[in-house]
Coordinates of C-alpha atoms (C1' of nucleotides) in Angstrom, one line a residue:
Chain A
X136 CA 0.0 0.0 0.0
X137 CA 1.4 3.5 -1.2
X138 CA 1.0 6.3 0.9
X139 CA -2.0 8.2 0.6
X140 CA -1.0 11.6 0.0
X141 CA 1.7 11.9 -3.0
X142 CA 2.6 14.8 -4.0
X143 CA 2.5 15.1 -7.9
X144 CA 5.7 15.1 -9.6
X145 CA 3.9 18.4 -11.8
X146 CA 1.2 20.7 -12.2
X147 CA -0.8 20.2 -15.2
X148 CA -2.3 23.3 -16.7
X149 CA -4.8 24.4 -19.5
X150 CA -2.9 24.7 -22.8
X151 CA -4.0 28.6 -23.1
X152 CA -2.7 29.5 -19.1
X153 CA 0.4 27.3 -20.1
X154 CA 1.2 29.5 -23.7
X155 CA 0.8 32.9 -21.4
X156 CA 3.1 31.5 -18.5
X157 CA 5.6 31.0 -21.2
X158 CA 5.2 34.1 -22.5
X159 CA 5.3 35.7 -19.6
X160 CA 8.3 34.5 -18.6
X161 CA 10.0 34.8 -21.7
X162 CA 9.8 38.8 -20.9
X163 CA 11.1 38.0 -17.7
X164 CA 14.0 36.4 -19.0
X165 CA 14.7 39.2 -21.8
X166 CA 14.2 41.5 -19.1
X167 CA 16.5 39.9 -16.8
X168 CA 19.5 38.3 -19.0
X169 CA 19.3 40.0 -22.1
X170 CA 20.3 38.7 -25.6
X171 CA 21.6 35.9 -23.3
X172 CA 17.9 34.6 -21.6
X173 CA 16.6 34.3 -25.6
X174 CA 17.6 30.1 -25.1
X175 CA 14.7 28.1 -24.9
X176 CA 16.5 26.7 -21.4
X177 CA 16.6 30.1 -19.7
X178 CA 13.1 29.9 -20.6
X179 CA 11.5 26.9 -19.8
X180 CA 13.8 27.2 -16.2
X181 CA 12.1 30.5 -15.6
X182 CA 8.3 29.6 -15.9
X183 CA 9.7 26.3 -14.0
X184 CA 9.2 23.6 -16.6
X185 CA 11.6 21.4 -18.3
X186 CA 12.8 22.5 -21.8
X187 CA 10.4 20.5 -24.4
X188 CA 7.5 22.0 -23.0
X189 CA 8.4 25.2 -25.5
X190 CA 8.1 22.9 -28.4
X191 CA 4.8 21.4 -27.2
X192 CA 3.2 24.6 -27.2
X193 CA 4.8 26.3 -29.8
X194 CA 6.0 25.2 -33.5
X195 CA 9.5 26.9 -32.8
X196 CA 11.3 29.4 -30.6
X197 CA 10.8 32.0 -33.0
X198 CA 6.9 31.9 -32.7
X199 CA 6.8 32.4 -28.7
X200 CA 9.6 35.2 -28.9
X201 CA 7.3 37.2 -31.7
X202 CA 3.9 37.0 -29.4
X203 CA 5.8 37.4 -26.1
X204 CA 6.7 40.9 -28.0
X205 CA 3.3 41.9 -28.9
X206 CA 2.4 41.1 -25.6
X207 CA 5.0 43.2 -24.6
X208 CA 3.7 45.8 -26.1
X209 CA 0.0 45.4 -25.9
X210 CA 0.9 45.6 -22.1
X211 CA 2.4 48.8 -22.4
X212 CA 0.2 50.8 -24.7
X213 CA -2.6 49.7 -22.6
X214 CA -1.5 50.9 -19.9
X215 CA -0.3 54.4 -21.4
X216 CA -4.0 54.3 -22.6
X217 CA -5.8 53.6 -19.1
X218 CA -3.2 56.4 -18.0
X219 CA -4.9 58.9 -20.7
X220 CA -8.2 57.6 -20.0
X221 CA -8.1 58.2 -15.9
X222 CA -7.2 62.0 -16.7
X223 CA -9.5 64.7 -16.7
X224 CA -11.2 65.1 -20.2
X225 CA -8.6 68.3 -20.9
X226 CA -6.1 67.7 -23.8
X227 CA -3.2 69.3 -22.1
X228 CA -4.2 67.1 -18.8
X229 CA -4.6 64.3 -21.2
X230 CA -1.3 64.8 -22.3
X231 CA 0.5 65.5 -19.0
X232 CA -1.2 62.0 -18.0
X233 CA 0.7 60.6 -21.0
X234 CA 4.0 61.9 -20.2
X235 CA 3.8 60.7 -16.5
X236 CA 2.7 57.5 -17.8
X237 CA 5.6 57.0 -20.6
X238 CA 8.4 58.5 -17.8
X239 CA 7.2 56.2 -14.5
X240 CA 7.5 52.4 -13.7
X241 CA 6.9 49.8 -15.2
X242 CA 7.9 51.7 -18.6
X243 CA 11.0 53.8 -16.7
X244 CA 13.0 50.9 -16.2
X245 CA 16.1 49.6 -17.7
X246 CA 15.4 46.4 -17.8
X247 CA 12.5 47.2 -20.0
X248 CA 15.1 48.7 -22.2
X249 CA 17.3 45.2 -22.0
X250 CA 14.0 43.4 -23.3
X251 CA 13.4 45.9 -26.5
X252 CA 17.1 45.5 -27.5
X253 CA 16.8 42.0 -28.0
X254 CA 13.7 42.6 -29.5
X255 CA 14.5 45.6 -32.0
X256 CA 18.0 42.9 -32.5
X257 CA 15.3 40.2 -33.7
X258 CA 13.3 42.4 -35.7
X259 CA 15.8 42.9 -38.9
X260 CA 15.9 39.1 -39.1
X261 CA 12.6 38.0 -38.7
X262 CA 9.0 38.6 -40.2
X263 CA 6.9 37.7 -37.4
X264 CA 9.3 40.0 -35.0
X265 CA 8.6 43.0 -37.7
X266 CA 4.9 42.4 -37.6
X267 CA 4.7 42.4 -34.4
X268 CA 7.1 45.3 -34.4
X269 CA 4.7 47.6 -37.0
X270 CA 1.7 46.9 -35.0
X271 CA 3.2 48.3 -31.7
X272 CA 4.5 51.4 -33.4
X273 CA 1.2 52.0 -34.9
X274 CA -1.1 51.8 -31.5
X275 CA 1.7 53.7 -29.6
X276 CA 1.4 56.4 -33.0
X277 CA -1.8 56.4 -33.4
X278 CA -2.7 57.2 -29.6
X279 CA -0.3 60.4 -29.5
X280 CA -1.6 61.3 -32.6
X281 CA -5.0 61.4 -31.5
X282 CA -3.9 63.3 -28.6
X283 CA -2.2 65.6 -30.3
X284 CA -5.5 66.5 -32.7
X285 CA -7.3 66.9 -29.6
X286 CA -4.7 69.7 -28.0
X287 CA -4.4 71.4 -31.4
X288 CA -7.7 71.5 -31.8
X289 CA -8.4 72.9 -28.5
X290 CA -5.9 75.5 -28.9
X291 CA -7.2 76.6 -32.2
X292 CA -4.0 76.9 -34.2
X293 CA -4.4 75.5 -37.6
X294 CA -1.3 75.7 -38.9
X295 CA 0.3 72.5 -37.4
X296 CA 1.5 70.0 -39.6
X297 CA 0.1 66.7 -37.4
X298 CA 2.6 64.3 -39.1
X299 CA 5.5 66.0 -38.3
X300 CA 4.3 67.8 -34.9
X301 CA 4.1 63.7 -33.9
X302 CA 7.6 62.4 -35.4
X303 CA 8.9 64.8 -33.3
X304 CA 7.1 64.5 -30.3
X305 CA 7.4 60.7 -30.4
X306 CA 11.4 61.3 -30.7
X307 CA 11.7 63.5 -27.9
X308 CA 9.4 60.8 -26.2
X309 CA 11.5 58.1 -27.3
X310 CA 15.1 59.5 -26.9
X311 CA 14.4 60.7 -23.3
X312 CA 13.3 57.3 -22.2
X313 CA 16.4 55.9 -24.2
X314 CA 18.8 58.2 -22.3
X315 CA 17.5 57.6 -18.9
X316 CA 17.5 54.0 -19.3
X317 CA 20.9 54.1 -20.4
X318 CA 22.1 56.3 -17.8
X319 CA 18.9 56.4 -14.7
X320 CA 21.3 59.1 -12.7
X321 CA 21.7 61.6 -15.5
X322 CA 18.4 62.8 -15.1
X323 CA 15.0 62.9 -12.9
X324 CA 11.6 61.5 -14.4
X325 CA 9.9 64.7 -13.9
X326 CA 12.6 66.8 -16.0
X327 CA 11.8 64.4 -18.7
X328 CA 8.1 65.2 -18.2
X329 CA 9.3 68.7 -18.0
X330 CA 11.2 69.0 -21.3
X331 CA 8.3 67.7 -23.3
X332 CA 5.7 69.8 -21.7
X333 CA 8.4 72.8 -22.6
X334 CA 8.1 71.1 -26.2
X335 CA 4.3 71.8 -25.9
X336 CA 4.5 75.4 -25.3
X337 CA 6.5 75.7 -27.9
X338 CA 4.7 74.3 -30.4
X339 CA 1.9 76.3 -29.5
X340 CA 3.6 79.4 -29.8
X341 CA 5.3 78.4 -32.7
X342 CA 2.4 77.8 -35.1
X343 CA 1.2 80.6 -34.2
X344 CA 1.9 83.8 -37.0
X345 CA 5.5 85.0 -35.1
X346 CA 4.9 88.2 -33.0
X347 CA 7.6 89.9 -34.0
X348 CA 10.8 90.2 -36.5
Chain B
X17 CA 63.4 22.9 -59.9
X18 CA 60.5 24.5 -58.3
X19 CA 58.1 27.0 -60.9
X20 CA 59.6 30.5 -60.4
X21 CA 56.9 32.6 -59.7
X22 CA 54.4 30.4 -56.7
X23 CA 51.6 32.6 -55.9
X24 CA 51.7 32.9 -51.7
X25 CA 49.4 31.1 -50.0
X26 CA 48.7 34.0 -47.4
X27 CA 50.0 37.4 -47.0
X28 CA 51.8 38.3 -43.6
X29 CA 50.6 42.0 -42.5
X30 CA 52.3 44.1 -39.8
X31 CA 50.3 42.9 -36.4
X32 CA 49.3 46.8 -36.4
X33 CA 47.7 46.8 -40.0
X34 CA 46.0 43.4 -39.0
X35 CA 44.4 44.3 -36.0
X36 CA 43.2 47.4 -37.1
X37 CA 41.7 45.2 -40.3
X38 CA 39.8 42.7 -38.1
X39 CA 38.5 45.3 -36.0
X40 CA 37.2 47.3 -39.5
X41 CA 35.8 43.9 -40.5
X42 CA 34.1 43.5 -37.3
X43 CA 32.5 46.2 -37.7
X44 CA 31.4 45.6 -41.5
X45 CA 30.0 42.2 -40.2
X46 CA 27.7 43.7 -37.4
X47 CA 26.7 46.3 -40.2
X48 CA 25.5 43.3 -42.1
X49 CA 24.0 40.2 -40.0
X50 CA 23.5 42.2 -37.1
X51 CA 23.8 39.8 -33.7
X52 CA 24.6 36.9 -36.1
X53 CA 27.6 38.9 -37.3
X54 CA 29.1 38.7 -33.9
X55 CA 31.0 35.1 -34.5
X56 CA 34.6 34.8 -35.1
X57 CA 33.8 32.7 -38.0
X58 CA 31.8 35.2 -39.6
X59 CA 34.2 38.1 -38.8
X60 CA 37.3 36.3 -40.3
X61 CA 34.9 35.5 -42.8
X62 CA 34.6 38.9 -43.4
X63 CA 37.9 40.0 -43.1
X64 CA 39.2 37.3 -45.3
X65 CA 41.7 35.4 -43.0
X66 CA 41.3 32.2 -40.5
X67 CA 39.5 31.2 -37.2
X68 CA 42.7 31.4 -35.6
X69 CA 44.2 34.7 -36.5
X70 CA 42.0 36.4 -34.3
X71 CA 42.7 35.0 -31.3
X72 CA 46.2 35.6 -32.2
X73 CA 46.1 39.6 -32.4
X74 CA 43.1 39.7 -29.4
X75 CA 43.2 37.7 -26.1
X76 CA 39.6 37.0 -26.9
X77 CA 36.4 38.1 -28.4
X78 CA 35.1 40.2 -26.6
X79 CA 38.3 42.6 -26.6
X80 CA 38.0 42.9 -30.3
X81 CA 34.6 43.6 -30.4
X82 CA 35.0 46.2 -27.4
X83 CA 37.3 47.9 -29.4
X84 CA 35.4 47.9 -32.5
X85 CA 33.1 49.6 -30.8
X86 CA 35.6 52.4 -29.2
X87 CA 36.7 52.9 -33.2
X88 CA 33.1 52.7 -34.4
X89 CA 32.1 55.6 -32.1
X90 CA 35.3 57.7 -32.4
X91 CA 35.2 57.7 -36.3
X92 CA 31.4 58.9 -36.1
X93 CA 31.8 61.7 -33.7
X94 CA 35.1 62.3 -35.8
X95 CA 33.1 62.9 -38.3
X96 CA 30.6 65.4 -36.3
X97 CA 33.7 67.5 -35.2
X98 CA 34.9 67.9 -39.0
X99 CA 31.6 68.9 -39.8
X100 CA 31.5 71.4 -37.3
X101 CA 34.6 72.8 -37.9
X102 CA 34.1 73.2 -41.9
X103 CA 30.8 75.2 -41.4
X104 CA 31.1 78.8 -40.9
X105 CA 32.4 80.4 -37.1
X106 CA 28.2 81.0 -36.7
X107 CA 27.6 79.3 -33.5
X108 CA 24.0 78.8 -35.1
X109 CA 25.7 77.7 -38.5
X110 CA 27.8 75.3 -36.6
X111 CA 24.9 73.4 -35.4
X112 CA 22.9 73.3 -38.3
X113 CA 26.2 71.3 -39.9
X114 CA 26.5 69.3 -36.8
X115 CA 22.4 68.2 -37.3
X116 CA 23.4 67.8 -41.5
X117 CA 26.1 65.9 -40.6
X118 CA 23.7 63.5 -37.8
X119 CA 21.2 63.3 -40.6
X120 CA 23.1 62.0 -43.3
X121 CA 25.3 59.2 -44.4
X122 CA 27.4 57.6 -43.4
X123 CA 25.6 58.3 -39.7
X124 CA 22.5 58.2 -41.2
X125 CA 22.1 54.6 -42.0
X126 CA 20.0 51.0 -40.9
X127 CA 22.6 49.4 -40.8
X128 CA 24.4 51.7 -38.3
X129 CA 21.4 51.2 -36.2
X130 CA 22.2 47.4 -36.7
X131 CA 25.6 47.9 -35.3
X132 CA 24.4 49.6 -32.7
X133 CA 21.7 47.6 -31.3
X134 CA 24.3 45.3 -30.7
X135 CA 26.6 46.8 -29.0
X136 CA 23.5 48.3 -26.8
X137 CA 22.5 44.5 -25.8
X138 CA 26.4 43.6 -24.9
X139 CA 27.3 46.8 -22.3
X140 CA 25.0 44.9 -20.0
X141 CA 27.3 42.6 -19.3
X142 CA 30.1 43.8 -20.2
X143 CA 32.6 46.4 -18.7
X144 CA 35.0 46.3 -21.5
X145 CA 32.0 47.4 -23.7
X146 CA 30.6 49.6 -21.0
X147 CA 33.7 51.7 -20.2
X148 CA 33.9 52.4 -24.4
X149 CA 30.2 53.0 -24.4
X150 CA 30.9 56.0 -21.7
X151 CA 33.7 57.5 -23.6
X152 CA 31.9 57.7 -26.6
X153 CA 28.6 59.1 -24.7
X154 CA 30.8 61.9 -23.4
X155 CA 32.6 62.8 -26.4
X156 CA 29.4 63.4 -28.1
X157 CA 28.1 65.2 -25.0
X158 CA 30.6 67.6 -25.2
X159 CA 30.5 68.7 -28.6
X160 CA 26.9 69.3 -28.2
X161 CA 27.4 71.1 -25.0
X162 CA 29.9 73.4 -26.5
X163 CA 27.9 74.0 -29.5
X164 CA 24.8 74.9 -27.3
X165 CA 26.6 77.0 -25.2
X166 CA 28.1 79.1 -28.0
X167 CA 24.7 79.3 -29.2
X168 CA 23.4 80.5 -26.1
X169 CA 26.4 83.2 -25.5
X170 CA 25.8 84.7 -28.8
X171 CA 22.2 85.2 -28.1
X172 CA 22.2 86.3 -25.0
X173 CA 19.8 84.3 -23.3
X174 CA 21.0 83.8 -19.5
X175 CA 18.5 81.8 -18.1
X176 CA 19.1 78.5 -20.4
X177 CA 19.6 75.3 -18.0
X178 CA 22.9 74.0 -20.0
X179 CA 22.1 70.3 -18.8
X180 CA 18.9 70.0 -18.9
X181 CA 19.0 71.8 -22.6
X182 CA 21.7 69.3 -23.6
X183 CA 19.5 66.4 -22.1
X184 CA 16.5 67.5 -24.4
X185 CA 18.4 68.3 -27.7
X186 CA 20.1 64.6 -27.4
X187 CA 17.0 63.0 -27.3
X188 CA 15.8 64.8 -29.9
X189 CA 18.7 63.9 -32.2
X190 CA 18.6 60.1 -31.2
X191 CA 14.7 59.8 -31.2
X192 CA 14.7 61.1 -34.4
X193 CA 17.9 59.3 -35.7
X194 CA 16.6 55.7 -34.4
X195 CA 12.9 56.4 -36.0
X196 CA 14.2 56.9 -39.0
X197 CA 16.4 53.8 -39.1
X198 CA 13.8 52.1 -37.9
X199 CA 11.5 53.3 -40.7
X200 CA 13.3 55.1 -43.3
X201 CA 10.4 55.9 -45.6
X202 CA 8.2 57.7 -42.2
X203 CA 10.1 61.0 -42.8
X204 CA 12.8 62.7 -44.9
X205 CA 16.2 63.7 -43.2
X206 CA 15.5 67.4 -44.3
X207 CA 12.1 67.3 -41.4
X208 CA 14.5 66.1 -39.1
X209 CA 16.9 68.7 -39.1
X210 CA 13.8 71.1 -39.5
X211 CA 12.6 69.4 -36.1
X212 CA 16.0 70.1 -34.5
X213 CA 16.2 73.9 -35.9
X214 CA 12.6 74.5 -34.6
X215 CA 13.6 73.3 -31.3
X216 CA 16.3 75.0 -31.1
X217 CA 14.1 78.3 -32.1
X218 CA 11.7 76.9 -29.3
X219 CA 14.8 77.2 -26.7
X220 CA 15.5 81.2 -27.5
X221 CA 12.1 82.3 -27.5
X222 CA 11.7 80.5 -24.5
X223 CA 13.9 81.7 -22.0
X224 CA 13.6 85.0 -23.0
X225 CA 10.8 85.8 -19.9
X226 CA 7.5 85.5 -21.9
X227 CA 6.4 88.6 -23.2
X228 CA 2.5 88.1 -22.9
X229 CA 0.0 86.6 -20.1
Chain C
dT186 C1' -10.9 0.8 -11.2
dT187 C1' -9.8 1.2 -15.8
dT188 C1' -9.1 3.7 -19.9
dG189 C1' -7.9 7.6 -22.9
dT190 C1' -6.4 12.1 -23.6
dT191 C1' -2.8 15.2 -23.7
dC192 C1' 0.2 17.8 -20.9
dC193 C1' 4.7 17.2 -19.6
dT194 C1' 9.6 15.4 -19.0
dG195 C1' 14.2 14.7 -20.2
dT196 C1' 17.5 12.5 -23.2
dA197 C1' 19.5 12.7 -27.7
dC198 C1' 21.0 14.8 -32.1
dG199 C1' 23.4 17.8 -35.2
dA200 C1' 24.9 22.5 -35.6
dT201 C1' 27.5 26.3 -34.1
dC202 C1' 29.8 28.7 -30.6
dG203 C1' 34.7 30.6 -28.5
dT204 C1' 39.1 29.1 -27.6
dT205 C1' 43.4 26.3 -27.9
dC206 C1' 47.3 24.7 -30.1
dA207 C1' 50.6 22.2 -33.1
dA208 C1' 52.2 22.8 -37.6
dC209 C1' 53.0 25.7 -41.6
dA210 C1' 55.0 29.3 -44.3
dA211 C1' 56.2 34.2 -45.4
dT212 C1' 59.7 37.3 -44.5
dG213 C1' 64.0 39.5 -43.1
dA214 C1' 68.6 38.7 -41.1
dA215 C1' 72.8 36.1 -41.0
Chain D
dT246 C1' 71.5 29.7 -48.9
dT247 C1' 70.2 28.9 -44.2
dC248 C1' 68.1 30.2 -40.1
dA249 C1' 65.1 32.5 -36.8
dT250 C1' 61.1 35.0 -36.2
dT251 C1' 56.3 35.3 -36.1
dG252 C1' 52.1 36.0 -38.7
dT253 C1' 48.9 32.5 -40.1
dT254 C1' 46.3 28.3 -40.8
dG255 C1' 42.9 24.8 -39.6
dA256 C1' 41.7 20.8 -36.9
dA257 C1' 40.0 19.7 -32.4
dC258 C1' 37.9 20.6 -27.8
dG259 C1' 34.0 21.1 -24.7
dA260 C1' 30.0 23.9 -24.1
dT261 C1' 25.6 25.4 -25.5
dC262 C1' 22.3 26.1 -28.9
dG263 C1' 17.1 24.7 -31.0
dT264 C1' 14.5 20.9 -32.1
dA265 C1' 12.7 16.1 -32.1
dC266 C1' 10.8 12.4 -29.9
dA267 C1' 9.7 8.4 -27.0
dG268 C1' 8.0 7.5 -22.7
dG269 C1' 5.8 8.9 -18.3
dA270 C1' 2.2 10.9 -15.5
dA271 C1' -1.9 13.8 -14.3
dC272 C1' -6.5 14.2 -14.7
dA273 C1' -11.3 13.3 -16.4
dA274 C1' -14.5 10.2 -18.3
dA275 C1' -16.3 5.7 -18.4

DNA sequence: TTTGTTCCTGTACGATCGTTCAACAATGAA
DNA sequence: TTCATTGTTGAACGATCGTACAGGAACAAA
């Protein structure tokens, strides 16, 4: 007679809970090792499961890399979305909210940086990376865009060029997270938020026909 | 009797010449293949000699690709300076040819961005890389600093934070740079600059304390 | 209790990695 | 011409990679 209490050797799971623990623990891993936790063992030995598991739930390595980066970024842009959303209904408040959102955790963090590396190193090599890659840009995109309509609109000066007013918004946006990633003691968070906000009021003056000279 | 003319089977190069051709090669082949280029067989692929010879002019690897990246970001900024100091004594002039010169080739090019992405996902973990990756951050931080503080000088315009400008103008440059690597077709090089020249209008009328409200 | 499904494990395979090293050969000096 | 120097080659090593696959085990249904 075996004893009666035996505790199971593993945990079977639902194949759909099973996919996202891999997934989520492929970010953890790109997070955490860099190029070097992109190995199916650094993998499977952070979501705790031996290494053909991968292969069981995916067709190849390549596969759970590309949705664990459009999770990646689904994750983010939702949440720089419920940060715009939370905000009083005011474009510039709207767009404050965004800022704060973009230059705090879980976004402000290097190791979030460690993950896109690998990630923007995959894309140049891989379709299903660069898919994943163009649909991130365009939700991120099309969110500052719209808040960008809103505050130009509100403001009442015509003469902005939308396209262009973004590209440089989102680089500002961009490069600021970059270099405080890169470097977290060369700067404060809120002089990020400050710069761009500065960005703002110049725009806003800018358009407008010059005052003088 | 041996044929008189026997075509050599190798060429024997000063170790000086050698090294500094594995390190150009190195640099070709992360150009190219991006993280896959970063394999001694595919560098002395590259460069045209044997497995071997590498380890024979660098203790190991990572040395030569440290230093590939100390001479990949000397020869850019390099190239920054001589821009700068070909343009008129303008301070304004000066940094419109130092944006020219960040917005065109050979700076202005995927496949820089390739090489760079790299290098990015490597100063994680290591120092060798790290150390180079500071040098070149402050070389270019101090062009830009001087440029801006001519610029400022000449104008007259006291109340400019020099840091924090710097901090903003960067980003700007690199946001801009890496969207358009990243998408070549999303904007011209021209808007770029224009971005940077209207930021930089932004930053005079600015600090001079606001004339209305 | 038995059976079937399928989630899961872990070894194995071939490929490629960085590094080592003994042998080779190009070149200049003797 | 011979010799010594040393730049260069290429095979070999152990480690690690992604993937395949046969077998084991958890859980639900019968």
């Amino acid at each position: 007679m075996t004893a009666a209490v035996r505790k199971p050797r593993y945990e079977r799971r639902l194949a759909g809970d099973r996919r996202q623990a891999l997934i989520d623990a492929t970010i953890k891993s790109l997070k955490r090792h860099g190029h070097e936790g992109l190995s199916v063992r650094r993998i499977a030995a952070e979501a705790g499961v031996s290494i053909g598991l991968i292969n069981h739930h995916f067709p190849n390595k390549n596969t759970l890399v590309a949705e664990s980066y459009r999770h990646f970024t689904r994750q983010l842009t939702a949440r720089f979305q419920a940060a715009v959303l939370l905000a009083p209904p005011d474009p510039r408040a709207r767009l404050h909210a965004f800022f704060e959102a973009v230059f705090s955790r879980p976004n402000l963090d290097p190791h979030v940086l460690t993950a896109w590396i690998v990630f923007w190193g995959l894309f140049r090599q891989s379709p299903e990376i660069r898919k994943a890659h163009d649909e991130a840009g365009r939700g991120y995109g099309e969110l500052l865009r719209a808040l960008l309509a809103d505050l130009v609109e509100a403001a009442g000066t015509p003469r902005i060029d939308p396209r262009l007013t973004s590209i440089g918004l989102t680089a500002l946006l961009d490069g600021l997270w970059l270099e405080w990633c890169l470097d977290p003691k060369n700067f404060k968070p809120d002089e990020a938020v400050s710069l761009c906000e500065a960005w703002i009021e110049g725009l806003l003056r800018t358009t407008v026909p010059a005052t003088s000279r």
